[in-house]
């Protein structure tokens, strides 16, 4: 998955909020972590405000 596609999908998850969307966001971040590394995940967390919305913190490992 490209980072641009992940950004698009995560924006949708953020707009809806909620527990199920948190799990969806976690899956997307895990995919990005696998192929692009933790730095890319951290950048998306900060850029999209995922710490506020879902409680993800930069540097946090996303395991699925």
mmCIF file of N, CA and C in Angstrom:
data_model
loop_
_atom_site.group_PDB
_atom_site.id
_atom_site.type_symbol
_atom_site.label_atom_id
_atom_site.label_comp_id
_atom_site.label_asym_id
_atom_site.label_seq_id
_atom_site.Cartn_x
_atom_site.Cartn_y
_atom_site.Cartn_z
ATOM 1 N N UNK A 1 0.852 -1.172 0.000
ATOM 2 C CA UNK A 1 0.000 0.000 0.000
ATOM 3 C C UNK A 1 0.901 1.239 0.000
ATOM 4 N N UNK A 2 0.529 2.207 -0.796
ATOM 5 C CA UNK A 2 1.301 3.443 -0.825
ATOM 6 C C UNK A 2 0.918 4.320 0.365
ATOM 7 N N UNK A 3 1.797 5.231 0.707
ATOM 8 C CA UNK A 3 1.523 6.145 1.815
ATOM 9 C C UNK A 3 0.373 7.076 1.463
ATOM 10 N N UNK A 4 0.270 7.484 0.202
ATOM 11 C CA UNK A 4 -0.848 8.338 -0.217
ATOM 12 C C UNK A 4 -2.186 7.629 -0.064
ATOM 13 N N UNK A 5 -2.238 6.364 -0.444
ATOM 14 C CA UNK A 5 -3.474 5.583 -0.295
ATOM 15 C C UNK A 5 -3.806 5.405 1.185
ATOM 16 N N UNK A 6 -2.789 5.145 2.001
ATOM 17 C CA UNK A 6 -3.007 5.008 3.441
ATOM 18 C C UNK A 6 -3.544 6.305 4.026
ATOM 19 N N UNK A 7 -2.986 7.426 3.599
ATOM 20 C CA UNK A 7 -3.434 8.746 4.064
ATOM 21 C C UNK A 7 -4.921 8.935 3.736
ATOM 22 N N UNK A 8 -5.303 8.558 2.535
ATOM 23 C CA UNK A 8 -6.698 8.676 2.099
ATOM 24 C C UNK A 8 -7.615 7.793 2.955
ATOM 25 N N UNK A 9 -7.215 6.549 3.156
ATOM 26 C CA UNK A 9 -8.021 5.620 3.950
ATOM 27 C C UNK A 9 -8.104 6.050 5.413
ATOM 28 N N UNK A 10 -6.986 6.520 5.957
ATOM 29 C CA UNK A 10 -6.979 6.971 7.347
ATOM 30 C C UNK A 10 -7.850 8.205 7.544
ATOM 31 N N UNK A 11 -7.863 9.096 6.567
ATOM 32 C CA UNK A 11 -8.710 10.282 6.655
ATOM 33 C C UNK A 11 -10.177 9.875 6.762
ATOM 34 N N UNK A 12 -10.559 8.838 6.046
ATOM 35 C CA UNK A 12 -11.929 8.327 6.135
ATOM 36 C C UNK A 12 -12.206 7.764 7.520
ATOM 37 N N UNK A 13 -11.253 7.005 8.073
ATOM 38 C CA UNK A 13 -11.417 6.426 9.413
ATOM 39 C C UNK A 13 -11.561 7.542 10.453
ATOM 40 N N UNK A 14 -10.755 8.583 10.328
ATOM 41 C CA UNK A 14 -10.803 9.708 11.272
ATOM 42 C C UNK A 14 -12.145 10.427 11.188
ATOM 43 N N UNK A 15 -12.645 10.605 9.980
ATOM 44 C CA UNK A 15 -13.903 11.343 9.822
ATOM 45 C C UNK A 15 -15.080 10.630 10.479
ATOM 46 N N UNK A 16 -15.000 9.309 10.569
ATOM 47 C CA UNK A 16 -16.088 8.551 11.180
ATOM 48 C C UNK A 16 -15.872 8.315 12.673
ATOM 49 N N UNK A 17 -14.598 8.238 13.109
ATOM 50 C CA UNK A 17 -14.302 8.018 14.524
ATOM 51 C C UNK A 17 -14.859 6.687 15.013
ATOM 52 N N UNK A 18 -14.786 6.446 16.312
ATOM 53 C CA UNK A 18 -15.357 5.249 16.912
ATOM 54 C C UNK A 18 -14.394 4.076 16.996
ATOM 55 N N UNK A 19 -14.785 3.082 17.767
ATOM 56 C CA UNK A 19 -13.946 1.915 18.041
ATOM 57 C C UNK A 19 -13.632 1.061 16.833
ATOM 58 N N UNK A 20 -14.636 0.815 15.996
ATOM 59 C CA UNK A 20 -14.390 0.001 14.809
ATOM 60 C C UNK A 20 -13.432 0.701 13.856
ATOM 61 N N UNK A 21 -13.545 1.995 13.756
ATOM 62 C CA UNK A 21 -12.662 2.753 12.885
ATOM 63 C C UNK A 21 -11.252 2.818 13.449
ATOM 64 N N UNK A 22 -11.119 2.750 14.776
ATOM 65 C CA UNK A 22 -9.794 2.677 15.393
ATOM 66 C C UNK A 22 -9.104 1.393 14.955
ATOM 67 N N UNK A 23 -9.840 0.297 14.961
ATOM 68 C CA UNK A 23 -9.272 -0.978 14.531
ATOM 69 C C UNK A 23 -8.882 -0.939 13.056
ATOM 70 N N UNK A 24 -9.701 -0.319 12.226
ATOM 71 C CA UNK A 24 -9.374 -0.176 10.812
ATOM 72 C C UNK A 24 -8.115 0.651 10.620
ATOM 73 N N UNK A 25 -8.006 1.738 11.381
ATOM 74 C CA UNK A 25 -6.814 2.587 11.303
ATOM 75 C C UNK A 25 -5.583 1.819 11.747
ATOM 76 N N UNK A 26 -5.736 0.994 12.767
ATOM 77 C CA UNK A 26 -4.614 0.183 13.262
ATOM 78 C C UNK A 26 -4.124 -0.786 12.188
ATOM 79 N N UNK A 27 -5.044 -1.394 11.468
ATOM 80 C CA UNK A 27 -4.666 -2.300 10.375
ATOM 81 C C UNK A 27 -3.916 -1.568 9.270
ATOM 82 N N UNK A 28 -4.378 -0.384 8.941
ATOM 83 C CA UNK A 28 -3.717 0.416 7.902
ATOM 84 C C UNK A 28 -2.307 0.792 8.354
ATOM 85 N N UNK A 29 -2.173 1.236 9.592
ATOM 86 C CA UNK A 29 -0.861 1.615 10.112
ATOM 87 C C UNK A 29 0.089 0.418 10.191
ATOM 88 N N UNK A 30 -0.452 -0.744 10.531
ATOM 89 C CA UNK A 30 0.381 -1.951 10.578
ATOM 90 C C UNK A 30 0.928 -2.277 9.190
ATOM 91 N N UNK A 31 0.108 -2.104 8.179
ATOM 92 C CA UNK A 31 0.536 -2.337 6.793
ATOM 93 C C UNK A 31 1.642 -1.356 6.392
ATOM 94 N N UNK A 32 1.463 -0.103 6.761
ATOM 95 C CA UNK A 32 2.481 0.913 6.458
ATOM 96 C C UNK A 32 3.774 0.611 7.208
ATOM 97 N N UNK A 33 3.652 0.212 8.456
ATOM 98 C CA UNK A 33 4.841 -0.124 9.256
ATOM 99 C C UNK A 33 5.628 -1.266 8.616
ATOM 100 N N UNK A 34 4.912 -2.247 8.114
ATOM 101 C CA UNK A 34 5.563 -3.409 7.518
ATOM 102 C C UNK A 34 6.364 -3.042 6.271
ATOM 103 N N UNK A 35 5.813 -2.180 5.431
ATOM 104 C CA UNK A 35 6.443 -1.886 4.150
ATOM 105 C C UNK A 35 7.245 -0.583 4.113
ATOM 106 N N UNK A 36 6.927 0.369 4.996
ATOM 107 C CA UNK A 36 7.582 1.680 4.920
ATOM 108 C C UNK A 36 8.314 2.072 6.203
ATOM 109 N N UNK A 37 8.106 1.316 7.281
ATOM 110 C CA UNK A 37 8.823 1.576 8.523
ATOM 111 C C UNK A 37 8.079 2.456 9.507
ATOM 112 N N UNK A 38 8.646 2.500 10.707
ATOM 113 C CA UNK A 38 8.029 3.237 11.815
ATOM 114 C C UNK A 38 7.985 4.741 11.559
ATOM 115 N N UNK A 39 8.979 5.271 10.873
ATOM 116 C CA UNK A 39 9.005 6.717 10.607
ATOM 117 C C UNK A 39 7.788 7.152 9.792
ATOM 118 N N UNK A 40 7.392 6.339 8.825
ATOM 119 C CA UNK A 40 6.217 6.656 8.007
ATOM 120 C C UNK A 40 4.943 6.605 8.859
ATOM 121 N N UNK A 41 4.872 5.639 9.765
ATOM 122 C CA UNK A 41 3.721 5.534 10.667
ATOM 123 C C UNK A 41 3.650 6.765 11.565
ATOM 124 N N UNK A 42 4.786 7.137 12.142
ATOM 125 C CA UNK A 42 4.820 8.304 13.025
ATOM 126 C C UNK A 42 4.382 9.567 12.295
ATOM 127 N N UNK A 43 4.835 9.714 11.061
ATOM 128 C CA UNK A 43 4.471 10.888 10.272
ATOM 129 C C UNK A 43 2.955 10.948 10.047
ATOM 130 N N UNK A 44 2.347 9.806 9.727
ATOM 131 C CA UNK A 44 0.891 9.771 9.515
ATOM 132 C C UNK A 44 0.130 10.053 10.812
ATOM 133 N N UNK A 45 0.627 9.529 11.923
ATOM 134 C CA UNK A 45 -0.026 9.761 13.216
ATOM 135 C C UNK A 45 -0.077 11.251 13.520
ATOM 136 N N UNK A 46 1.051 11.922 13.322
ATOM 137 C CA UNK A 46 1.119 13.360 13.600
ATOM 138 C C UNK A 46 0.300 14.148 12.583
ATOM 139 N N UNK A 47 0.495 13.837 11.314
ATOM 140 C CA UNK A 47 -0.157 14.576 10.228
ATOM 141 C C UNK A 47 -1.677 14.527 10.317
ATOM 142 N N UNK A 48 -2.219 13.367 10.649
ATOM 143 C CA UNK A 48 -3.676 13.193 10.656
ATOM 144 C C UNK A 48 -4.305 13.320 12.048
ATOM 145 N N UNK A 49 -3.486 13.615 13.047
ATOM 146 C CA UNK A 49 -4.017 13.784 14.400
ATOM 147 C C UNK A 49 -4.560 12.507 14.999
ATOM 148 N N UNK A 50 -3.920 11.388 14.697
ATOM 149 C CA UNK A 50 -4.420 10.101 15.183
ATOM 150 C C UNK A 50 -4.215 9.914 16.684
ATOM 151 N N UNK A 51 -3.335 10.713 17.271
ATOM 152 C CA UNK A 51 -3.144 10.634 18.724
ATOM 153 C C UNK A 51 -4.398 11.141 19.438
ATOM 154 N N UNK A 52 -4.958 12.218 18.922
ATOM 155 C CA UNK A 52 -6.163 12.795 19.525
ATOM 156 C C UNK A 52 -7.379 11.916 19.237
ATOM 157 N N UNK A 53 -7.512 11.476 17.992
ATOM 158 C CA UNK A 53 -8.701 10.734 17.573
ATOM 159 C C UNK A 53 -8.743 9.314 18.120
ATOM 160 N N UNK A 54 -7.613 8.584 17.997
ATOM 161 C CA UNK A 54 -7.606 7.171 18.355
ATOM 162 C C UNK A 54 -6.633 6.801 19.473
ATOM 163 N N UNK A 55 -5.819 7.740 19.920
ATOM 164 C CA UNK A 55 -4.879 7.453 20.999
ATOM 165 C C UNK A 55 -3.568 6.824 20.554
ATOM 166 N N UNK A 56 -3.292 6.796 19.253
ATOM 167 C CA UNK A 56 -2.008 6.279 18.770
ATOM 168 C C UNK A 56 -0.941 7.320 19.041
ATOM 169 N N UNK A 57 0.228 6.880 19.508
ATOM 170 C CA UNK A 57 1.307 7.797 19.807
ATOM 171 C C UNK A 57 2.482 7.546 18.866
ATOM 172 N N UNK A 58 3.151 8.612 18.428
ATOM 173 C CA UNK A 58 4.354 8.431 17.596
ATOM 174 C C UNK A 58 5.377 7.568 18.350
ATOM 175 N N UNK A 59 5.987 6.651 17.640
ATOM 176 C CA UNK A 59 6.956 5.738 18.244
ATOM 177 C C UNK A 59 6.333 4.447 18.758
ATOM 178 N N UNK A 60 5.009 4.416 18.855
ATOM 179 C CA UNK A 60 4.301 3.236 19.339
ATOM 180 C C UNK A 60 4.284 2.174 18.245
ATOM 181 N N UNK A 61 4.649 0.963 18.603
ATOM 182 C CA UNK A 61 4.595 -0.143 17.636
ATOM 183 C C UNK A 61 3.137 -0.555 17.428
ATOM 184 N N UNK A 62 2.785 -0.740 16.178
ATOM 185 C CA UNK A 62 1.420 -1.148 15.833
ATOM 186 C C UNK A 62 1.462 -2.641 15.501
ATOM 187 N N UNK A 63 0.988 -3.457 16.412
ATOM 188 C CA UNK A 63 0.959 -4.902 16.155
ATOM 189 C C UNK A 63 -0.469 -5.347 15.890
ATOM 190 N N UNK A 64 -0.612 -6.212 14.937
ATOM 191 C CA UNK A 64 -1.947 -6.748 14.607
ATOM 192 C C UNK A 64 -1.883 -8.249 14.708
#
